[in-house]
Coordinates of C-alpha atoms and ligand atoms in Angstrom, one line a residue:
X19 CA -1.8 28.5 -20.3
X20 CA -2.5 24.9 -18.9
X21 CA 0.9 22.7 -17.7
X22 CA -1.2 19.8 -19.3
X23 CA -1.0 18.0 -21.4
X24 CA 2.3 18.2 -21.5
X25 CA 3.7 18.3 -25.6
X26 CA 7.0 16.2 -24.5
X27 CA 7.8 12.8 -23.6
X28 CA 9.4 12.5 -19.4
X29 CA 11.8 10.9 -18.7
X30 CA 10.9 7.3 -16.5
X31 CA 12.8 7.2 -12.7
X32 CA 13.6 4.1 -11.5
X33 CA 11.0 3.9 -8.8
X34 CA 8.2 4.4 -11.9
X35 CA 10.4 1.7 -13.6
X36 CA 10.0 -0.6 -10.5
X37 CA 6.2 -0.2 -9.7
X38 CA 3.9 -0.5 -12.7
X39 CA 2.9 -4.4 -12.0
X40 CA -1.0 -5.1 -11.9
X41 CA -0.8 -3.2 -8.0
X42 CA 0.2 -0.3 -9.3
X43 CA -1.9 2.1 -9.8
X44 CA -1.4 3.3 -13.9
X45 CA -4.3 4.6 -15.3
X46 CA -6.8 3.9 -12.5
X47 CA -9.8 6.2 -13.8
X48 CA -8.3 7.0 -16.6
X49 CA -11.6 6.1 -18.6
X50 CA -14.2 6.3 -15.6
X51 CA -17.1 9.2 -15.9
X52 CA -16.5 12.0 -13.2
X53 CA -18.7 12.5 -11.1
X54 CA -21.6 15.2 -11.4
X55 CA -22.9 15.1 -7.9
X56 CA -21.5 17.8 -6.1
X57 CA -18.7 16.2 -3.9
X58 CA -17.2 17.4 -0.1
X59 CA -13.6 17.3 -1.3
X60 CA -11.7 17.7 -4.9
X61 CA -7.8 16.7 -4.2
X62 CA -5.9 18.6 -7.4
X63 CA -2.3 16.4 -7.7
X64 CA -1.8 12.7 -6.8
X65 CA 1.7 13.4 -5.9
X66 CA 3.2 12.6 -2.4
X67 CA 0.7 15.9 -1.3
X68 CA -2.2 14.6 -3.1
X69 CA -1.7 11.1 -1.9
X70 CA -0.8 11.8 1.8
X71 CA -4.0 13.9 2.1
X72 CA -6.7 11.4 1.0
X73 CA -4.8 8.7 2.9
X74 CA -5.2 11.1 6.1
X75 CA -8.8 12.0 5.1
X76 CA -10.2 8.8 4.9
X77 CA -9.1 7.5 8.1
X78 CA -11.6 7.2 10.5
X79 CA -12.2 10.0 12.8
X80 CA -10.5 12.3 10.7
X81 CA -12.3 15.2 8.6
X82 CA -13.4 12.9 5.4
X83 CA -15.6 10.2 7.5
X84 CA -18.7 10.0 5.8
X85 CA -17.5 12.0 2.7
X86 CA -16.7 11.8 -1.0
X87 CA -13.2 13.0 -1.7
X88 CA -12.1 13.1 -5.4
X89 CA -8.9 13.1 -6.4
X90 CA -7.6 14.2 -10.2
X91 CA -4.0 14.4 -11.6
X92 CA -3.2 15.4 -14.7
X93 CA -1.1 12.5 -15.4
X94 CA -0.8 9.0 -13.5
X95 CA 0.0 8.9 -10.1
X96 CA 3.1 9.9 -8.7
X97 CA 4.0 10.5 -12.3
X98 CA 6.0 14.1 -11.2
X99 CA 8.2 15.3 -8.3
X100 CA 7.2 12.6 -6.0
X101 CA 7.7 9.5 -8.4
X102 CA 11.0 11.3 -9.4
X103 CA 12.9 12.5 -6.7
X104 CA 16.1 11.1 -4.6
X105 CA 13.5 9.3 -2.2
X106 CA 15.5 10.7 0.3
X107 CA 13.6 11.5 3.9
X108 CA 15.8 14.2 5.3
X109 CA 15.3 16.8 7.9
X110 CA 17.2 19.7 6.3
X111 CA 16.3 22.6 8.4
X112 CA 19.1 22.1 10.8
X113 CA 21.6 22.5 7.4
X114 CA 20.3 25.9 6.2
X115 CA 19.5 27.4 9.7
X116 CA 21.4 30.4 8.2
X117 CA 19.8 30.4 4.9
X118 CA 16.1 30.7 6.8
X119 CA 17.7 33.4 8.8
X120 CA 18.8 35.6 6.3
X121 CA 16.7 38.6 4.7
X122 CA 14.4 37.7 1.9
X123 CA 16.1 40.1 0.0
X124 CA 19.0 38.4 0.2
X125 CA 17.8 35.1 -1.0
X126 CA 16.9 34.3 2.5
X127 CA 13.9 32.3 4.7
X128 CA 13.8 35.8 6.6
X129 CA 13.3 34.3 9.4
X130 CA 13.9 34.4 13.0
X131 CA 15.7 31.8 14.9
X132 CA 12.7 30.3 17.0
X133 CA 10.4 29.8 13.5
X134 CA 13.7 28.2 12.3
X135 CA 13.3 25.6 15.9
X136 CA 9.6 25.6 14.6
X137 CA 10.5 24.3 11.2
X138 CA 13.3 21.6 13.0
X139 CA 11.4 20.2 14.9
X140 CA 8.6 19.5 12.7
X141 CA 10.6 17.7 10.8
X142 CA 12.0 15.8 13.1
X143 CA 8.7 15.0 13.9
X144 CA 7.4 14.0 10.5
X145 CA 10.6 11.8 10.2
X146 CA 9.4 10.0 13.4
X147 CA 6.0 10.0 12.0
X148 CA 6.9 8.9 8.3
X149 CA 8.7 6.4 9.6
X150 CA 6.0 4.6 11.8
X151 CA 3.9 5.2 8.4
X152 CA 6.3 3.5 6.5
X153 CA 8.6 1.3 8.2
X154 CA 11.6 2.0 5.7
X155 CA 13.9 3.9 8.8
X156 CA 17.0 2.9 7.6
X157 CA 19.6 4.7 9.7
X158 CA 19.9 6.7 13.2
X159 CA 21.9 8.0 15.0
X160 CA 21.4 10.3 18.2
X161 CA 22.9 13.0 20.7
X162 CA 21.4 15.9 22.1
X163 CA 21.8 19.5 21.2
X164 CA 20.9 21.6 24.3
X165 CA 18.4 23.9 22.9
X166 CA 17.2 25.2 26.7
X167 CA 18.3 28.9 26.1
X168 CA 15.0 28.5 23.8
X169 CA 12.1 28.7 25.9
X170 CA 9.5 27.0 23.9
X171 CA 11.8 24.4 23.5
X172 CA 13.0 24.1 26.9
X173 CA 12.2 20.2 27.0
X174 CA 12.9 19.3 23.3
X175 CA 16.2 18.1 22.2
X176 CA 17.6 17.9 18.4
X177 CA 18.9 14.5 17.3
X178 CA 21.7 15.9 16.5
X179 CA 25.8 15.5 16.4
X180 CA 28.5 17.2 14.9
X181 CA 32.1 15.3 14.1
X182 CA 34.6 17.9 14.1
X183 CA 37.7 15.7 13.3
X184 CA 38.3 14.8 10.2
X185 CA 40.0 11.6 10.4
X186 CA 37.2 10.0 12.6
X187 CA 34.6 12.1 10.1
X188 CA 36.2 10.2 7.0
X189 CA 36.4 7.0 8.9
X190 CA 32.4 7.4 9.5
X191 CA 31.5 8.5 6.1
X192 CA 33.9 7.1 3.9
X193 CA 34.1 9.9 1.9
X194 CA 38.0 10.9 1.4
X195 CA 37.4 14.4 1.7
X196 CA 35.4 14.7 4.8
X197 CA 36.8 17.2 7.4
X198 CA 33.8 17.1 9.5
X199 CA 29.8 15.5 9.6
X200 CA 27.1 15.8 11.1
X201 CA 24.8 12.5 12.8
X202 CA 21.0 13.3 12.6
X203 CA 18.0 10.8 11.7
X204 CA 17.1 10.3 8.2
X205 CA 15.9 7.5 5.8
X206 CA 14.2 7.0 2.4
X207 CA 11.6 5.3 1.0
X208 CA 10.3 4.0 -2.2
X209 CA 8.1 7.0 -3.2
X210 CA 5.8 5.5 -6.2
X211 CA 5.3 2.8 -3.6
X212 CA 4.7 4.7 -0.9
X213 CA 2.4 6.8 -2.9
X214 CA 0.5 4.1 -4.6
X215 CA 0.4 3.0 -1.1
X216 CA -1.6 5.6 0.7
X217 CA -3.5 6.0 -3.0
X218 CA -4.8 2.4 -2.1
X219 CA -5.3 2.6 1.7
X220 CA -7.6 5.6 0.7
X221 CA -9.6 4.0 -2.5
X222 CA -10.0 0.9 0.2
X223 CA -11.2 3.3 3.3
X224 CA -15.0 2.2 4.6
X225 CA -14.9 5.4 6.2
X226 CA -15.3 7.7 3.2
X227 CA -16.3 7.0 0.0
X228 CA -12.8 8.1 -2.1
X229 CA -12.2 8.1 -6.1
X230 CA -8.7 8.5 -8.2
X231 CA -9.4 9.8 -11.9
X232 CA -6.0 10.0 -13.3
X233 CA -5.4 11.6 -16.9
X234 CA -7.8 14.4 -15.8
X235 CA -5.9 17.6 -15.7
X236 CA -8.0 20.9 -14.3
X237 CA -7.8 23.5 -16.6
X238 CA -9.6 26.2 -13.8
X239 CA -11.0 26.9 -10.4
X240 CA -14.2 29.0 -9.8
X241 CA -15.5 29.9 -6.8
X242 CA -19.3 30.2 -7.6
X243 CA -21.8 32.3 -6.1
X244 CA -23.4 29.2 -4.2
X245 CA -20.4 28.7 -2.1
X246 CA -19.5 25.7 -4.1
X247 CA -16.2 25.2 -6.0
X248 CA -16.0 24.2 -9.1
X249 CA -12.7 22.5 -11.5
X250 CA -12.8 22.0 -14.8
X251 CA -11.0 19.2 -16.4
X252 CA -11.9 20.1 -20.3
X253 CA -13.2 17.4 -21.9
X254 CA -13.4 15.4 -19.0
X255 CA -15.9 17.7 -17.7
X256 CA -16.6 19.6 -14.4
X257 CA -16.5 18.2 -10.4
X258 CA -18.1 20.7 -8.0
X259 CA -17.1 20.5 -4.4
X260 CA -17.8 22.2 -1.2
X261 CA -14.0 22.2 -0.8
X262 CA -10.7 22.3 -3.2
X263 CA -7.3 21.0 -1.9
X264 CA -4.6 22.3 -5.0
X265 CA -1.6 19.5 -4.5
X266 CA 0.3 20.6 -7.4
X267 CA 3.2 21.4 -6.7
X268 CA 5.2 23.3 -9.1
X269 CA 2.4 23.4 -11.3
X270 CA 0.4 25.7 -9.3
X271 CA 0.9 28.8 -10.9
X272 CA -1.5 27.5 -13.7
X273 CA -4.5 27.1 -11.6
X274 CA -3.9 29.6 -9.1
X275 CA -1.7 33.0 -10.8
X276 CA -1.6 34.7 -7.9
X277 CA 1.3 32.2 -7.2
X278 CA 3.1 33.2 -10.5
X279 CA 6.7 34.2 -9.5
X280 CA 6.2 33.1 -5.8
X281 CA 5.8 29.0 -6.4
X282 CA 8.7 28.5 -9.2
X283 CA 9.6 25.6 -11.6
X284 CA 12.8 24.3 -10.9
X285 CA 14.6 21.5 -12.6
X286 CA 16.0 18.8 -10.8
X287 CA 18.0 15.2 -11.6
X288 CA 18.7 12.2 -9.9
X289 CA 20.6 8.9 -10.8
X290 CA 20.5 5.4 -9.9
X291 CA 24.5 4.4 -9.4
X292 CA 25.3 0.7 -9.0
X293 CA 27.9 0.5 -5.7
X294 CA 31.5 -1.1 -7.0
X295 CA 31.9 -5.0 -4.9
X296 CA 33.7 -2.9 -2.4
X297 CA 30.4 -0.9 -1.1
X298 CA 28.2 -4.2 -1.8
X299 CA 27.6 -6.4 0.6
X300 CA 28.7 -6.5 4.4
X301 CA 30.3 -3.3 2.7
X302 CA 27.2 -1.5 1.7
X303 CA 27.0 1.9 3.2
X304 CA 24.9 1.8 6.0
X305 CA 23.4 5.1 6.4
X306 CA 21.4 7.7 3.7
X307 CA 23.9 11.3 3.2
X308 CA 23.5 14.5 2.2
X309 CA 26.5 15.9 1.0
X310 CA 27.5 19.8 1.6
X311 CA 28.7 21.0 -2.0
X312 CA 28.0 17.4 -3.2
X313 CA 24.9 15.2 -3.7
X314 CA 22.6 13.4 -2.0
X315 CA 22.0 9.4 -1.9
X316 CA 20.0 6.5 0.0
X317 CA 20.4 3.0 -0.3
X318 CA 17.6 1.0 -2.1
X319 CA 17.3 -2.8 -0.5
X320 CA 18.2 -4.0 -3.7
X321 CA 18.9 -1.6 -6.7
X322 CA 21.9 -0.1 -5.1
X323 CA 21.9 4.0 -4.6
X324 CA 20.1 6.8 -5.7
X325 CA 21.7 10.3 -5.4
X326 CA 19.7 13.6 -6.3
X327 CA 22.2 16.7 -7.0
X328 CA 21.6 19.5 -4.6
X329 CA 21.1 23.0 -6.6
X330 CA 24.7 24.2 -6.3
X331 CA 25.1 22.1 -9.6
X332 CA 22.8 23.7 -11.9
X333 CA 21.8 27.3 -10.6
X334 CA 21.0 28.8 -13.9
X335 CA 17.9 29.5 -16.1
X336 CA 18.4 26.5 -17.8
X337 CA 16.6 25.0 -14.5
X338 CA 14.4 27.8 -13.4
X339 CA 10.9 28.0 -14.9
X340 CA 11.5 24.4 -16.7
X341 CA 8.9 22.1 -16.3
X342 CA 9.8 19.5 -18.9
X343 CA 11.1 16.6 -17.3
X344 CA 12.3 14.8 -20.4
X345 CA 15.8 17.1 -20.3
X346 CA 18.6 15.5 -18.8
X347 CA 21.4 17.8 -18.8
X348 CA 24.8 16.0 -19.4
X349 CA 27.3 17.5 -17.3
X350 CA 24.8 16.8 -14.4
X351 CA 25.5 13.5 -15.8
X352 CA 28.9 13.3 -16.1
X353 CA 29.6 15.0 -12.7
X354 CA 27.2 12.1 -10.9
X355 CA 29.1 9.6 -12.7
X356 CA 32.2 10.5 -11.5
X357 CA 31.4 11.6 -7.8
X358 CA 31.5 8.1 -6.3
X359 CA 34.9 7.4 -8.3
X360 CA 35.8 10.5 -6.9
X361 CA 34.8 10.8 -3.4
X362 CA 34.7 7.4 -2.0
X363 CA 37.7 5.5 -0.2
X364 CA 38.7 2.8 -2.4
X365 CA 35.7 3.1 -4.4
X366 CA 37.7 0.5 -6.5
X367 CA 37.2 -0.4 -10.7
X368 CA 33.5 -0.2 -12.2
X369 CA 32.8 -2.8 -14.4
X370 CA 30.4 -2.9 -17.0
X371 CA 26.9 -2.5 -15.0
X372 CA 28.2 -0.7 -12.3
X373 CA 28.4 2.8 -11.6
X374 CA 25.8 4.7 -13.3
X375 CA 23.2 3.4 -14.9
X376 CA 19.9 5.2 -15.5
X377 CA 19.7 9.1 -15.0
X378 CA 16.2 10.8 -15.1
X379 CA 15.1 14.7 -14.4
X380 CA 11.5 16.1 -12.3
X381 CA 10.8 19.2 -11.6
X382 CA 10.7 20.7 -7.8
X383 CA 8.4 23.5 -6.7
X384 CA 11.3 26.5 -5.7
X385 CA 9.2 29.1 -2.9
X386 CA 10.0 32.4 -3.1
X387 CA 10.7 32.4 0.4
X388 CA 11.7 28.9 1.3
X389 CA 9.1 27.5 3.0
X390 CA 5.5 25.4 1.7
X391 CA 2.3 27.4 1.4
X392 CA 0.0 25.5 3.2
X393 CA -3.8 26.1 4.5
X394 CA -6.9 28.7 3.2
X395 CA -5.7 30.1 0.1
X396 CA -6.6 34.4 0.4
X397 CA -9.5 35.5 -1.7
X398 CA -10.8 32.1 -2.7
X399 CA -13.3 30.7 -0.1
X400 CA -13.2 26.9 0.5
X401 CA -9.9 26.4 -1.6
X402 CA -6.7 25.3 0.2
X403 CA -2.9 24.6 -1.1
X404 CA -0.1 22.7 0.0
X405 CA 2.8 23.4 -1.8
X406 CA 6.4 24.9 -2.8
X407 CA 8.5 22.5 -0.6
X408 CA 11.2 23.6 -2.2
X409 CA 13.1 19.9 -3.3
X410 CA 12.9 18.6 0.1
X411 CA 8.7 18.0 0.4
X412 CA 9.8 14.5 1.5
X413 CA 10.7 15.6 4.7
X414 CA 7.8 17.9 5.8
X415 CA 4.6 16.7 3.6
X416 CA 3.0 13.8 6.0
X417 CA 3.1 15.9 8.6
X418 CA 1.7 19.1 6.9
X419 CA -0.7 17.4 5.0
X420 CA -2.3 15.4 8.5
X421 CA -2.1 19.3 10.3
X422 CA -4.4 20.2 6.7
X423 CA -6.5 17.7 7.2
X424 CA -7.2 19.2 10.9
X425 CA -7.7 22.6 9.6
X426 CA -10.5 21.2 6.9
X427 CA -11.9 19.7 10.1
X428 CA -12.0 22.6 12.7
X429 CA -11.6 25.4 10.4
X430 CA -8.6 26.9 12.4
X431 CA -5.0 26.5 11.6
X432 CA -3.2 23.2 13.2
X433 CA -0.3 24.7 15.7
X434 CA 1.5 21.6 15.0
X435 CA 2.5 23.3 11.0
X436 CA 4.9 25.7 11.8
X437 CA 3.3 29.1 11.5
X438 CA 5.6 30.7 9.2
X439 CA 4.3 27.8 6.3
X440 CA 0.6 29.6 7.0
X441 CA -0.7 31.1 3.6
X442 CA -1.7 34.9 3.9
X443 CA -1.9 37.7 2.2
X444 CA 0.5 39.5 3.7
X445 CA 3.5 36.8 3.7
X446 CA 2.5 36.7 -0.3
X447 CA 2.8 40.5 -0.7
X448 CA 6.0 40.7 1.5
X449 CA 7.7 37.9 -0.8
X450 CA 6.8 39.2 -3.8
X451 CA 8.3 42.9 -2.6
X452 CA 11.1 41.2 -0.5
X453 CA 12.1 38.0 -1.9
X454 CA 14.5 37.6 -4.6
X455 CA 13.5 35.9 -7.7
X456 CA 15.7 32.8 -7.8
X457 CA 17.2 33.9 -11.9
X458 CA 18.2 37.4 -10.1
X459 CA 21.6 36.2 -8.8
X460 CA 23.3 38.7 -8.6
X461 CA 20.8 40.3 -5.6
X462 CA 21.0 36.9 -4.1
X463 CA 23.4 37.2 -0.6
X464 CA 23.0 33.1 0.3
X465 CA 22.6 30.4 -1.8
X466 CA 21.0 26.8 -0.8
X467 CA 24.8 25.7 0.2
X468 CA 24.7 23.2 3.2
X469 CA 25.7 24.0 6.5
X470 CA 29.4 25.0 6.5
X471 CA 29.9 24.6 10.7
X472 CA 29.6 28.7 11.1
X473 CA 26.3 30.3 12.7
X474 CA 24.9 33.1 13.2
X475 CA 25.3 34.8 16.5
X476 CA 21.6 34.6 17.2
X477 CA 21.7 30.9 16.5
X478 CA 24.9 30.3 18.5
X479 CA 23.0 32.5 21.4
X480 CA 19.7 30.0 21.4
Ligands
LIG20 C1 14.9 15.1 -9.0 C2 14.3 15.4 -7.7 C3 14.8 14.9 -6.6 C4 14.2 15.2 -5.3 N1 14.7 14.6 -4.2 C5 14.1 14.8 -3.0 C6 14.5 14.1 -1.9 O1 15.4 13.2 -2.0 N2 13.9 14.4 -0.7 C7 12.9 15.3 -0.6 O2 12.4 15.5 0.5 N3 12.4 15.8 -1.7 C8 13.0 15.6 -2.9 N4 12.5 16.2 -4.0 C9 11.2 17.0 -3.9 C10 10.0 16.1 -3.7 O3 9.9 15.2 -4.7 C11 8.8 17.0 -3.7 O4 8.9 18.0 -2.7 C12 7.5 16.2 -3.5 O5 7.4 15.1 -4.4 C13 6.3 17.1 -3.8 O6 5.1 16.3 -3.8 P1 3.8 16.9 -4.4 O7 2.8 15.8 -4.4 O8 3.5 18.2 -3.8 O9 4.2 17.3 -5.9 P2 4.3 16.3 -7.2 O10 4.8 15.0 -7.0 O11 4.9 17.1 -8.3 O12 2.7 16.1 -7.6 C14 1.9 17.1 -8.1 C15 0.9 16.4 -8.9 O13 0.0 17.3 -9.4 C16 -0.4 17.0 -10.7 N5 -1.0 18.2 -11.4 C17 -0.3 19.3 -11.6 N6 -1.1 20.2 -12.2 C18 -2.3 19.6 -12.3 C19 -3.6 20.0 -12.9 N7 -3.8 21.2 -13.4 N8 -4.6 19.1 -12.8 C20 -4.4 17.8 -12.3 N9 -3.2 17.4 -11.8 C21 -2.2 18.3 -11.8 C22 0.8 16.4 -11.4 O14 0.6 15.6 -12.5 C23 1.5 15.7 -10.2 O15 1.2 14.3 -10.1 C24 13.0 15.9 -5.3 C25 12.4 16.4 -6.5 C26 13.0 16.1 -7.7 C27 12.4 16.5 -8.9

């Protein structure tokens, strides 16, 4: 059955609250004709994916020169995950080493520990990257972690350092509970911005001839017996391409079933709290955080903090296989509200207007073995995916989507994706025989906890 349209009302984030001024993009398309000429590329999703990609397309010298690229989403732009999300830019892989490392049938990455250096350093990559793109880099901090004993990464180094007493670990975070933290790059950005951002740089590229139809949800894809690739968006009628990019996150398992039970709806919330006078100011925390057993939050320059729960709150199947973002789920609620009050030194009195003040769900894309799918998708010539990031696709999607655009390009498979997020027949058998369905807890060994300071004695050994 279609995700679209959807028969309830979503909730509205605050970064959809703060960009729909005549910039924005709401609507573009909505009433344009598509197109009947067959195009080069059909982008499914104008999320953060679908976005990224036709940004990266339509740059000169890249794959797209010279080419029409259409993009559809169902709704507006950046109208799901990526307009809804915690806007946090994190590199995470460091935090759940353990959890990649562990057998898929234990609820695991399964995993060894050089694809788990693979994944770490791509994201520290893309946060390097996403921050040149962006210039929102809002916090860094850097030591070494000696990763010689690795011999692909004999030269690399992870930004990367560990505060083992807990005095000077509460005096750095503030947070009256700390016994120990962690110091590695991160930083946030506006994501309806940034993806009506890269929406625009590609509708302006001279290089390739790109169009947005929002309000055009596919319905199906066909491979036909030309070679071409055809989506139908129902009334709106039918684009053929030579090629189909599927952006659609945790929606995919409507246009691509194979995906059913592998690519899983998960329900997610964030909040936007207003900081007491005591963390305003010359007092404003300085840095984003990721909390192990709490939340997340990042600053905003101006709207003070947005914190997204991490799944320890709400692992039930009152989250799993929801796709209806209009459900806020009030002790979600109640336990943001308190956290700060909580958790921070001398968080001091709220008054009224302070504290928390607009609370809004989306729904993340949960992979049945922790990582994105990404590249040719099996059995369907000229179609490709990026998707299943699992609640953090902040952190990894510039840079997978640019190594996407290479494969499109050269046909082969960009090295700088880690491998083990390559799409193939065999990794989708081995999850669905392996991996454990994320409502079958009690087969589940490891849960998405953070990093509690104990490895594994392969990782300890790298
Ligand atoms: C509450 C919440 C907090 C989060 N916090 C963070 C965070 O702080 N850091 C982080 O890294 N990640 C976070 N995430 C995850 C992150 O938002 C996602 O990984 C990322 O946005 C995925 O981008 P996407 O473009 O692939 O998916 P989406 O943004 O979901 O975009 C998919 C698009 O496809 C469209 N679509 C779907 N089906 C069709 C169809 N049939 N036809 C046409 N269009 C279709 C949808 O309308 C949608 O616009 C969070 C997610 C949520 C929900």
């Amino acid at each position: 059955m279609p995700a679209f349209p959807q028969p309830f009302t979503s909730t509205v984030s605050h970064w959809q609250e703060t960009n729909r001024g005549p910039t924005s993009l709401w609507s573009h398309g909505r009433e344009a004709s598509l197109p009947t000429e067959v195009v080069d590329y059909v982008i499914i999703g104008a999320g953060a994916t679908g976005a990224a990609l036709g940004y990266q397309l339509s740059r000169a010298g890249a794959g797209g020169v010279g080419k029409s690229i259409v993009l559809l989403d169902a709704k507006d732009a950046a109208s799901c995950a990526s307009g809804r999300n915690g806007g946090h830019v994190a590199p995470r892989a460091w935090a759940i080493f353990p959890i990649l490392m562990a057998p898929l049938e234990k609820g695991g990455g399964g995993l060894n520990a050089e694809q788990v250096l693979d994944i770490i350093f791509f994201e520290q990559d893309t946060w390097i990257w996403s921050s040149a793109l962006s210039k929102t880099r809002d916090s860094r901090s850097t030591f070494g972690v000696d990763t010689d004993a690795s011999p692909k990464y004999k030269h690399r180094k992870l930004d990367w350092t560990v505060i083992m007493d807990p005095a000077e670990a509460k005096r750095v975070s503030r947070i009256n509970d700390a016994v120990a933290c962690n110091l590695v790059p991160s930083g946030s950005w506006h994501p309806h911005r940034g993806v009506t951002a890269l929406l625009r740089l590609a509708l302006e590229s001279k290089a390739a001839n790109v169009q947005f139809f929002s309000w055009a949800p596919a319905s199906g894809i066909t491979n036909l017996a030309n070679g071409l690739v055809s989506v139908d968006c129902g009334p709106r009628g039918i684009v053929t391409a030579r090629q189909v990019i599927v952006a659609t996150n945790a929606y995919t398992r409507h246009l691509l079933p194979e995906t059913q039970d592998l690519l899983v709806p998960r329900l997610a919330q964030a909040c936007r709290v207003v900081p007491t006078a005591s963390y305003s100011g010359p007092e404003s925390l300085s840095t984003t955080y990721t909390v192990r057993e709490g939340p997340y939050l990042i600053q905003t320059p101006n709207s003070g903090l947005i914190f997204g729960p991490y799944p320890i709150i709400d692992e039930t199947e009152h989250v799993f296989n929801v796709e209806d973002d209009s459900i806020i789920t009030p002790g979600v609620g109640a336990w943001l509200d308190s956290w700060c009050r909580d958790h921070f030194v001398n968080w001091g009195k709220e008054s009224a207007g302070e504290g928390l003040v607009h609370h809004w769900s989306g729904v993340i894309c949960h992979s049945a073995d922790l990582r994105p799918f990404v590249g040719a998708v099996p059995g369907r010539p000229g179609v490709f995916i990026s998707a299943g990031y699992s609640g953090h696709g902040m952190a990894q999607l510039v840079n997978i989507t640019r190594g996407l655009v290479n494969q499109l390009r050269t046909g082969q498979w960009d090295d700088a994706i880690p491998r083990s997020f390559a799409l193939t027949e065999h990794r989708m058998e081995r999850a669905r025989a392996e991996a454990v369905h994320p409502l079958d807890y009690e087969k589940r060994g490891v849960t998405l906890k953070y990093f509690d300071g104990t490895v594994s004695e392969e990782v300890a050994n790298l």
